[in-house]
Coordinates of N, CA and C in Angstrom, one line a residue:
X1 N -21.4 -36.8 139.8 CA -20.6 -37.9 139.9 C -20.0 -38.3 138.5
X2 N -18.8 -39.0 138.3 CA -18.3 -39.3 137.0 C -19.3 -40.2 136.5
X3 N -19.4 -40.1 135.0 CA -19.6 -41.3 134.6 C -18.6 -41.7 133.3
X4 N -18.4 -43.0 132.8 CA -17.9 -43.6 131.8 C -17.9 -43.3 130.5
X5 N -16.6 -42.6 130.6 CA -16.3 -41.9 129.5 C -16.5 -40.7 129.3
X6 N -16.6 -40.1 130.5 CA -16.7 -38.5 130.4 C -15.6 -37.9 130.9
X7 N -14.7 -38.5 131.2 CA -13.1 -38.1 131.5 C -12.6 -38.6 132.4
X8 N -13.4 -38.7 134.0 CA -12.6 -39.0 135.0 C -12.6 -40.8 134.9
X9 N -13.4 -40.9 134.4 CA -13.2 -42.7 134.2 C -13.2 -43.1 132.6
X10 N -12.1 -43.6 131.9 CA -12.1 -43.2 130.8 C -12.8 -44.8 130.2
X11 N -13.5 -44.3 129.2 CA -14.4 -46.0 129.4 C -13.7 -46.9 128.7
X12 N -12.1 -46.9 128.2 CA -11.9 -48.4 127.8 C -11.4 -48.7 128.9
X13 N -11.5 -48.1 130.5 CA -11.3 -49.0 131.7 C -12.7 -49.9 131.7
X14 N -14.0 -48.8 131.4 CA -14.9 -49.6 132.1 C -15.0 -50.9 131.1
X15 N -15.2 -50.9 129.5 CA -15.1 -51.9 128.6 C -13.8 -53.3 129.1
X16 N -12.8 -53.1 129.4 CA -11.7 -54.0 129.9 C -12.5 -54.4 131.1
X17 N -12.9 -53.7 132.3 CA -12.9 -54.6 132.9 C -14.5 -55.1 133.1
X18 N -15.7 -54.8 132.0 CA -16.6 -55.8 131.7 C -16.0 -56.8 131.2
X19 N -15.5 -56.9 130.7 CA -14.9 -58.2 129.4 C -14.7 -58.9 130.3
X20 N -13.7 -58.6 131.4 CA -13.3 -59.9 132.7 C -13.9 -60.0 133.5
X21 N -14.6 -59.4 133.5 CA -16.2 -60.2 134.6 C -16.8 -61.2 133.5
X22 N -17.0 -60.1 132.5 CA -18.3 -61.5 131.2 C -17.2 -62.6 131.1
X23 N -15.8 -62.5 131.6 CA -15.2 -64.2 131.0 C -15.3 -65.3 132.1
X24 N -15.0 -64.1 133.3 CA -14.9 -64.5 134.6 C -16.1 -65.3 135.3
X25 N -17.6 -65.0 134.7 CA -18.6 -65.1 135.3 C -19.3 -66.9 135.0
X26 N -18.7 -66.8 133.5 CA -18.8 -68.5 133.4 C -18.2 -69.4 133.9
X27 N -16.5 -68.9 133.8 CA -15.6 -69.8 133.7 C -15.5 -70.1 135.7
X28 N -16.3 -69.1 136.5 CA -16.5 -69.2 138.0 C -17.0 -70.3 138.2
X29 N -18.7 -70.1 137.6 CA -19.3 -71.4 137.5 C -19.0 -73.0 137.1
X30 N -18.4 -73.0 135.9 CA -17.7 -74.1 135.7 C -17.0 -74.8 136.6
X31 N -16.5 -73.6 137.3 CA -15.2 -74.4 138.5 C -15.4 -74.6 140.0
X32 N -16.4 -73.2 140.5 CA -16.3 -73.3 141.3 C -18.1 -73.3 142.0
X33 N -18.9 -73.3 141.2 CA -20.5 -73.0 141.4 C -20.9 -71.9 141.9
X34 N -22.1 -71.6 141.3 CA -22.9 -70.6 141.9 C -22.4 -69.4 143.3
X35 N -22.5 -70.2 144.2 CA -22.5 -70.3 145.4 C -21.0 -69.2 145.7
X36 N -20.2 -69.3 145.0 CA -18.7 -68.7 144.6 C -18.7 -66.8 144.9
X37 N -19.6 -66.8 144.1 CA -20.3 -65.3 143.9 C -20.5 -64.8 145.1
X38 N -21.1 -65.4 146.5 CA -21.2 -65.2 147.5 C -19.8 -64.6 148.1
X39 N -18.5 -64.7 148.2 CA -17.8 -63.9 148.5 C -17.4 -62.5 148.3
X40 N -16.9 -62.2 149.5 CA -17.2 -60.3 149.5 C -16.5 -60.0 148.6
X41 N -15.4 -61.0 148.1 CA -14.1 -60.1 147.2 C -15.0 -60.3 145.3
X42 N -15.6 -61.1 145.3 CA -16.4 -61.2 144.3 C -17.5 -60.3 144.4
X43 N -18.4 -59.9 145.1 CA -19.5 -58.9 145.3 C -18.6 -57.3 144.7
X44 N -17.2 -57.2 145.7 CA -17.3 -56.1 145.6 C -16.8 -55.8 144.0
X45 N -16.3 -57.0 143.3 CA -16.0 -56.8 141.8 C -16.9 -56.3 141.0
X46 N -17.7 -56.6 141.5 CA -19.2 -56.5 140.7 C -19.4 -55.2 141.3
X47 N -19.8 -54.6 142.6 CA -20.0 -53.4 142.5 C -19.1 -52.3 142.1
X48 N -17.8 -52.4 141.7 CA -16.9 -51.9 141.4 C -17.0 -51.7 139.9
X49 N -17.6 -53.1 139.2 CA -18.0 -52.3 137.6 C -19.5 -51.6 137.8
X50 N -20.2 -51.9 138.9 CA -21.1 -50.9 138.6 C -21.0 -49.6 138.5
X51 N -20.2 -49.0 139.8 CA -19.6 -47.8 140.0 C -19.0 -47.5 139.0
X52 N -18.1 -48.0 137.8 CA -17.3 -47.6 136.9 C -18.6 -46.8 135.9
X53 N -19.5 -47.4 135.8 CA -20.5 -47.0 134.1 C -21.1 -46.4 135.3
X54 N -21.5 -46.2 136.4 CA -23.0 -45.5 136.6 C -22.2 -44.3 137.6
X55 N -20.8 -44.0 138.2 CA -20.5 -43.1 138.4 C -21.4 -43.1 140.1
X56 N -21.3 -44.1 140.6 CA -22.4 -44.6 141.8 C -21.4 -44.6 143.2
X57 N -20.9 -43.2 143.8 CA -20.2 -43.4 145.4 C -20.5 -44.2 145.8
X58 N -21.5 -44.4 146.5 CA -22.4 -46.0 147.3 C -21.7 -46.8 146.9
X59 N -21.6 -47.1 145.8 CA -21.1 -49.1 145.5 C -20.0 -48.7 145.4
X60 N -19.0 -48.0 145.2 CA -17.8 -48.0 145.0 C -17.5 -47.9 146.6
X61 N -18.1 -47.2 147.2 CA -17.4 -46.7 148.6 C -17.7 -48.2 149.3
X62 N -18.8 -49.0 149.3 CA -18.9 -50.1 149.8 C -18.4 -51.3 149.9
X63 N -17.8 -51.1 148.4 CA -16.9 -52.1 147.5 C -15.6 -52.0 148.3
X64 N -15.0 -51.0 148.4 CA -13.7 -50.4 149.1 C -13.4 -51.2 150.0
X65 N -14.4 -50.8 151.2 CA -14.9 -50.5 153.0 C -14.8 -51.9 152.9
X66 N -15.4 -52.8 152.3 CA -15.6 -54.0 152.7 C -14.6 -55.5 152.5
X67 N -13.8 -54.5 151.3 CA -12.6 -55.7 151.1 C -10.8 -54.9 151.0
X68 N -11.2 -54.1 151.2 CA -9.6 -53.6 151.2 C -8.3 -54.7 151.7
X69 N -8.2 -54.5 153.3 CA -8.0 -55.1 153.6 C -7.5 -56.7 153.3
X70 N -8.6 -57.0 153.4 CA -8.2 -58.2 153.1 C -7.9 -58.5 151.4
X71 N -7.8 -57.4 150.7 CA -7.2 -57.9 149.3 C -6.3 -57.5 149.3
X72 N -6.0 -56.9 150.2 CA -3.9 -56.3 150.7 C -3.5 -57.6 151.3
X73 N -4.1 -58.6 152.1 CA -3.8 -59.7 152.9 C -3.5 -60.8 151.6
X74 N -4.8 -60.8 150.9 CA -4.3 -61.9 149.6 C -3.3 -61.3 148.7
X75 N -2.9 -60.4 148.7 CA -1.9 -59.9 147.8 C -0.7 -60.2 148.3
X76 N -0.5 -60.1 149.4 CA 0.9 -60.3 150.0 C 0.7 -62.0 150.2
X77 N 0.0 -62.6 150.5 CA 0.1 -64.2 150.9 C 0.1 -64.5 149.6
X78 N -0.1 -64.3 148.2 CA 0.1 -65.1 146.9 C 1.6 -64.3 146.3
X79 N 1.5 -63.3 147.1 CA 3.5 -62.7 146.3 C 4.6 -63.6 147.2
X80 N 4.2 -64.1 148.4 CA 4.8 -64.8 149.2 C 4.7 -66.1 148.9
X81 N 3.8 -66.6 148.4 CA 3.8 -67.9 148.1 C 4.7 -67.8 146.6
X82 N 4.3 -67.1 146.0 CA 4.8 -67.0 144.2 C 6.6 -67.0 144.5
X83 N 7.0 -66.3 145.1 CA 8.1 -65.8 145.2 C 9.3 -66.4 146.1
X84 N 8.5 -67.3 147.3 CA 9.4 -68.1 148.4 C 9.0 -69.1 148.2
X85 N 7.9 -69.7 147.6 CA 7.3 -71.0 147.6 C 6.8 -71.3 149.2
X86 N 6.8 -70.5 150.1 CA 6.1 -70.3 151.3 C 5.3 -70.1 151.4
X87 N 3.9 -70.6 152.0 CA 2.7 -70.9 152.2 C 2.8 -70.2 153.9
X88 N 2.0 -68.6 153.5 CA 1.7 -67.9 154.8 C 0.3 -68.2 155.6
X89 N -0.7 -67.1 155.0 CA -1.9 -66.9 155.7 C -2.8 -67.2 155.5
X90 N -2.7 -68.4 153.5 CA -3.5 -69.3 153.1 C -4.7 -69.2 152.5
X91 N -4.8 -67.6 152.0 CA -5.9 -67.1 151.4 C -5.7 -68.1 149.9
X92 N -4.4 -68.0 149.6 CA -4.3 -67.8 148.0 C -3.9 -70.0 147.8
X93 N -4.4 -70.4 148.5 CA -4.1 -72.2 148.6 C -4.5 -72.2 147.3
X94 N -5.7 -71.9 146.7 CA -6.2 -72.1 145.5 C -6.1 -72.1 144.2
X95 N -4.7 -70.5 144.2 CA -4.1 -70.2 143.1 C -3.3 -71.0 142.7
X96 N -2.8 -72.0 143.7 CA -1.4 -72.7 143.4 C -1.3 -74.4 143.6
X97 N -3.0 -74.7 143.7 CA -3.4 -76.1 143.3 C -3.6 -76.5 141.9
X98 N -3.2 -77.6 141.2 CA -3.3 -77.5 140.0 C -4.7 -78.5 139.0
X99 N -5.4 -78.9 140.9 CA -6.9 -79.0 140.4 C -7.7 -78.5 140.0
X100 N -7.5 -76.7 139.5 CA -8.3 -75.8 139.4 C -7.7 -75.5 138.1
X101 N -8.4 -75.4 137.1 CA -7.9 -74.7 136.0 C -7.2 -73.9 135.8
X102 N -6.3 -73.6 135.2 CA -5.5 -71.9 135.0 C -6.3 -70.9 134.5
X103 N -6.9 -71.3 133.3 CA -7.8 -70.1 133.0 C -8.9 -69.3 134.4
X104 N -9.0 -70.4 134.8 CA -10.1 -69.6 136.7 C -9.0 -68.7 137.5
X105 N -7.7 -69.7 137.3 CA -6.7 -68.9 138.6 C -5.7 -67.6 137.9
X106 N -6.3 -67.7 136.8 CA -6.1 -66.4 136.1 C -6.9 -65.3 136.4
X107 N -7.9 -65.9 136.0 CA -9.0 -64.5 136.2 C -9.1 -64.1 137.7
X108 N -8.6 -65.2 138.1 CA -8.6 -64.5 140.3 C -7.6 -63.4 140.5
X109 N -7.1 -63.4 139.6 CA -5.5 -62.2 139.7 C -6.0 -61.1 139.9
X110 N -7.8 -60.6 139.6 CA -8.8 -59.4 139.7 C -8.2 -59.4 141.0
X111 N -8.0 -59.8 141.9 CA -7.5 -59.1 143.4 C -6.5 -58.5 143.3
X112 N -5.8 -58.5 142.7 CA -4.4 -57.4 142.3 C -4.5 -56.3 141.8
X113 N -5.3 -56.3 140.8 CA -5.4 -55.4 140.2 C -6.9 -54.1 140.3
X114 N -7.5 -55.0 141.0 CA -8.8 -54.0 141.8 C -7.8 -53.2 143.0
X115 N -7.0 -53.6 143.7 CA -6.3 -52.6 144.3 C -5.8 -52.0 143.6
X116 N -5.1 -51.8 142.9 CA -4.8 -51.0 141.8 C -5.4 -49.7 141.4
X117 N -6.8 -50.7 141.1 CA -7.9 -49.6 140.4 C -8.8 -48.7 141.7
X118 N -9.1 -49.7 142.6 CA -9.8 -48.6 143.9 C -8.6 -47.3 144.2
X119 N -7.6 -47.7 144.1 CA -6.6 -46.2 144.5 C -6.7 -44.8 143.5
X120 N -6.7 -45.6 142.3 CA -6.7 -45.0 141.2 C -8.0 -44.5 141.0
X121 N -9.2 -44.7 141.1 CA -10.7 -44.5 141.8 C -10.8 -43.2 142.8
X122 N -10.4 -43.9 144.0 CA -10.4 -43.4 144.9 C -11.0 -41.5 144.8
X123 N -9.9 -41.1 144.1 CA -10.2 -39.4 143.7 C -10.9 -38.8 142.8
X124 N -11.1 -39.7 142.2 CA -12.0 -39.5 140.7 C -13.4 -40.0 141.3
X125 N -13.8 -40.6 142.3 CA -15.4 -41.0 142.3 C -15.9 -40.4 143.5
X126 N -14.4 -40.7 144.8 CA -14.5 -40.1 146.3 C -15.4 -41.4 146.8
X127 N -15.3 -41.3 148.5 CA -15.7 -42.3 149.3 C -17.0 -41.5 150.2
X128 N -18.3 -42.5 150.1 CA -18.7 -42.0 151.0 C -19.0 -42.3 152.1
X129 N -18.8 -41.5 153.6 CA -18.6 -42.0 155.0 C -19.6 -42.7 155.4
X130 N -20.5 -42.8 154.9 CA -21.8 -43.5 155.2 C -21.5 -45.0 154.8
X131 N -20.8 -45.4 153.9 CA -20.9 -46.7 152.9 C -20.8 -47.6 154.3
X132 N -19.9 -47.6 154.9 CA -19.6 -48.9 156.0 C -20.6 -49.4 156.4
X133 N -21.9 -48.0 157.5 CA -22.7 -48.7 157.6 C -23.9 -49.3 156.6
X134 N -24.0 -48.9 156.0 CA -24.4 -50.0 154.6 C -23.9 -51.3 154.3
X135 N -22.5 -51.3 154.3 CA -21.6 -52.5 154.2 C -22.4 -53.4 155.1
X136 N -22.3 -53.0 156.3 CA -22.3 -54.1 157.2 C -23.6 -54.6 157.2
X137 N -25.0 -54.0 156.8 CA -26.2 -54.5 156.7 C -26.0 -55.4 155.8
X138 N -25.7 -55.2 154.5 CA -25.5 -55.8 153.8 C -24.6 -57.0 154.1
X139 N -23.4 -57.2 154.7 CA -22.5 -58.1 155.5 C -23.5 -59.2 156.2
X140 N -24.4 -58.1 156.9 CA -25.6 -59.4 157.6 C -26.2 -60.1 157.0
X141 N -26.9 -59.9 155.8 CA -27.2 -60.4 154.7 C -26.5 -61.2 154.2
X142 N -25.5 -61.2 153.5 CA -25.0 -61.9 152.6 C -24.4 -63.5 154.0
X143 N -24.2 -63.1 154.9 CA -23.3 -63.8 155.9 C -24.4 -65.1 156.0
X144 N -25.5 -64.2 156.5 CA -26.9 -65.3 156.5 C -27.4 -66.1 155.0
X145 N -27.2 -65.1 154.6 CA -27.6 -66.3 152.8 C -26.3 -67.4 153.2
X146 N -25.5 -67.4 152.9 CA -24.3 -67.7 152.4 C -24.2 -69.2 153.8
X147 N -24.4 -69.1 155.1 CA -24.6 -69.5 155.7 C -25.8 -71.0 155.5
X148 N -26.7 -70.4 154.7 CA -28.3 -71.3 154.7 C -27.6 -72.0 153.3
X149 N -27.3 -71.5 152.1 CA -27.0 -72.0 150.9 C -25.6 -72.4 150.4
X150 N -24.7 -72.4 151.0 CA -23.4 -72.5 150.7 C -23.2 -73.7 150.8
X151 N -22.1 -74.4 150.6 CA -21.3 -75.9 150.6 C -20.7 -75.4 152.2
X152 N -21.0 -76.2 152.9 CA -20.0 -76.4 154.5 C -18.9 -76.6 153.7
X153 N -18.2 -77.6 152.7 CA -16.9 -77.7 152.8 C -16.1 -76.5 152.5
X154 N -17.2 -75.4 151.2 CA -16.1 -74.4 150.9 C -16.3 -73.2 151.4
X155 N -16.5 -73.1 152.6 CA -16.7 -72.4 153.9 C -16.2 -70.7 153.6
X156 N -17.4 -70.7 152.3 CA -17.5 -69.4 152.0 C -17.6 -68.1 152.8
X157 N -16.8 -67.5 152.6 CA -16.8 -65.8 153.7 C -16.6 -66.5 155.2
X158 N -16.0 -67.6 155.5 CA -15.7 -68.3 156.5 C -16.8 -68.3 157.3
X159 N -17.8 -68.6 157.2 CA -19.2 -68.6 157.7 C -19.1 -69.8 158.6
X160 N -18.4 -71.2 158.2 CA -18.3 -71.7 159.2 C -16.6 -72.1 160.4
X161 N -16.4 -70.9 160.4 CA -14.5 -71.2 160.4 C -13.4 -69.9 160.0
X162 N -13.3 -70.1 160.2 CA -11.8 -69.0 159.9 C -10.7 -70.3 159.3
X163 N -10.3 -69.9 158.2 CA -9.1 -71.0 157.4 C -10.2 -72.1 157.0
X164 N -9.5 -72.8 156.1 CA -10.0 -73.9 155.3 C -11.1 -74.8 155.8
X165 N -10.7 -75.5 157.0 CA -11.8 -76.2 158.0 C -12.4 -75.5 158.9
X166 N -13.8 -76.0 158.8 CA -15.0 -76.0 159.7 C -14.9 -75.6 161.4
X167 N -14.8 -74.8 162.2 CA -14.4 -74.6 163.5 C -15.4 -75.7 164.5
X168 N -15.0 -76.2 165.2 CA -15.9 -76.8 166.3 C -16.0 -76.6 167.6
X169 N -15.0 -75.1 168.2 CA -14.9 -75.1 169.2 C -16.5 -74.6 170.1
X170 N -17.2 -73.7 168.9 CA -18.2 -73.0 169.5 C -19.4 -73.4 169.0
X171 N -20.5 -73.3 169.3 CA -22.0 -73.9 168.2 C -22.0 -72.9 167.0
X172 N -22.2 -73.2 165.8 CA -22.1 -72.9 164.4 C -23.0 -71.5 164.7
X173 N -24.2 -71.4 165.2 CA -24.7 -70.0 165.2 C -24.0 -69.2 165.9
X174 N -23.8 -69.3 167.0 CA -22.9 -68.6 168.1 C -21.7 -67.9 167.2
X175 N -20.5 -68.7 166.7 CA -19.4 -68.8 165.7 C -20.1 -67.5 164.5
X176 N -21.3 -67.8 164.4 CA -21.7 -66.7 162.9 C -22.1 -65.4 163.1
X177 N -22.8 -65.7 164.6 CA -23.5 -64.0 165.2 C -21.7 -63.3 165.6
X178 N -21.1 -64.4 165.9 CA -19.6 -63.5 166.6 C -19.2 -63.1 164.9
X179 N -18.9 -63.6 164.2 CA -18.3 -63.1 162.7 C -19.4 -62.0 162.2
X180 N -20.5 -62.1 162.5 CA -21.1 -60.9 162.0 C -20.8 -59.4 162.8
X181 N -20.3 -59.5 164.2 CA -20.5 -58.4 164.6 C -18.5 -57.9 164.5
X182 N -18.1 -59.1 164.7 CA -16.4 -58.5 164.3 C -16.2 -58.4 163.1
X183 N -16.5 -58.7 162.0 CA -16.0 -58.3 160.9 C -16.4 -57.1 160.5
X184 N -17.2 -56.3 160.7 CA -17.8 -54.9 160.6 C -16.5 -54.0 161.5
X185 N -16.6 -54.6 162.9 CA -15.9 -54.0 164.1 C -14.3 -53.8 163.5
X186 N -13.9 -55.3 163.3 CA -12.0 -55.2 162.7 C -12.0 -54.9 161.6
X187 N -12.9 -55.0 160.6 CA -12.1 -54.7 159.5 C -12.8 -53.9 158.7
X188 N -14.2 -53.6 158.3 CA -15.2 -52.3 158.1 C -14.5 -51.4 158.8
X189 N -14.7 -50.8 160.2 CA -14.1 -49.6 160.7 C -12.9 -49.2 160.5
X190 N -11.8 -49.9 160.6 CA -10.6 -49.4 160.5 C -10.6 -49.6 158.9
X191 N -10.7 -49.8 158.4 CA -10.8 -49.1 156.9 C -11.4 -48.2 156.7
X192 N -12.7 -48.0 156.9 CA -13.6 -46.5 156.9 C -12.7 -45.0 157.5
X193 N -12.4 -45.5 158.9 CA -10.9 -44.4 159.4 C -10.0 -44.2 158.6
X194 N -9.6 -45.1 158.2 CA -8.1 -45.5 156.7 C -8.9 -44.4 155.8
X195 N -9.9 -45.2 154.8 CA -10.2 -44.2 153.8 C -10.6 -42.5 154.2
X196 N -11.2 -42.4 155.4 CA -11.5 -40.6 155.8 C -10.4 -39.8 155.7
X197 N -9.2 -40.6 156.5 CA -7.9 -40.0 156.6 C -7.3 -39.3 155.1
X198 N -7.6 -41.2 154.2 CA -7.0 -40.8 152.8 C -7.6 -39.5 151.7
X199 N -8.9 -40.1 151.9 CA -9.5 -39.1 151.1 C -9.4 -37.4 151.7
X200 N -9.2 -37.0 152.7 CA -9.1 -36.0 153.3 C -7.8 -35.3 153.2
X201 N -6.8 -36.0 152.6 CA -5.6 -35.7 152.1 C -5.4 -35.4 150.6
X202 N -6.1 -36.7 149.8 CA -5.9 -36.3 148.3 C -7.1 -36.3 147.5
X203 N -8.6 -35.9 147.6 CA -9.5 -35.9 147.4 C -10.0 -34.4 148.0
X204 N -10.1 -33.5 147.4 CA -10.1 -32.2 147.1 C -11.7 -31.8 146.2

């Protein structure tokens, strides 16, 4: 497997992007608490600098599997907001509130640019077909912490709700066993397909 600085990952990637996690990791706290970290697009940042220095398939492949998608979905709803002043699919509400500090809604721009880098990844570390189901144990886990310790109002990993507010149509457990078993179903698998295809094409 690569490691950092041995060619295929050249380590002033991995040095840059420690530096914006170590800036990123306070200035979270400050703004947004502890609790913050609990998001998958945040997890998988973190396993994604792991993968960079330890040269580790698993976490990169998991990191992938688990937020692709949906950091294609925030990328297009903050270019669309940035650009029309149109407010789409509401991921990116927070980049463009001006209760939040700039320095925080700066360092959230890591969703841009982690797609970026998983592509550019992608051939140099390789995906492994196994990661999803891993993801998703781990999915159960984090869904359930995140569920018991989180703030209801900032309805982290949408644990209670899909979109900003709290859902009430269904009982809050019922609502969390259904998000545990679809989010693996919609958006784990058809990514894992996505990546087999990709890697099977340019990953040699």
């Amino acid at each position: 497997m690569p490691q950092a600085g041995e060619g295929s990952v050249p380590f002033w990637v991995c040095i840059a992007c420690s530096i914006w996690v170590g800036v990123l990791i306070p200035t979270y706290i400050r703004t947004f608490g502890w609790a913050n970290f609990l998001w998958f697009s945040d997890l998988a940042l973190f396993m994604t600098l792991a993968a960079l220095w330890t040269g580790n398939r698993w976490l990169f492949s998991m990191a992938i599997v688990s937020v692709l998608l949906l950091e294609v979905l925030w990328s297009v709803d903050y270019f669309t907001r940035l650009l029309t002043g149109t407010r789409s699919i509401g991921l990116t509400d927070y980049m463009f509130n001006p209760i939040y500090p700039k320095a925080a809604r700066a360092l959230s721009l890591f969703h841009l640019w982690l797609l970026v880098l998983w592509i550019w990844l992608l051939p140099r570390i390789g995906y492994e077909p196994r990661a999803w189901m891993a993801q998703t144990c781990l999915c159960w886990i984090v869904l359930l912490v995140t569920y018991n310790v989180s703030p209801r109002a900032s309805n982290i990993n949408w644990v209670f709700g899909l979109g900003a507010e709290p859902q009430t149509r269904f009982p809050p457990r019922v609502y969390l066993a259904g998000l545990m078993i679809l989010l693996p179903l919609l958006v784990y698998l058809p990514t894992h397909l996505m990546l087999m295809w990709w890697t099977s094409r340019t990953v040699r």
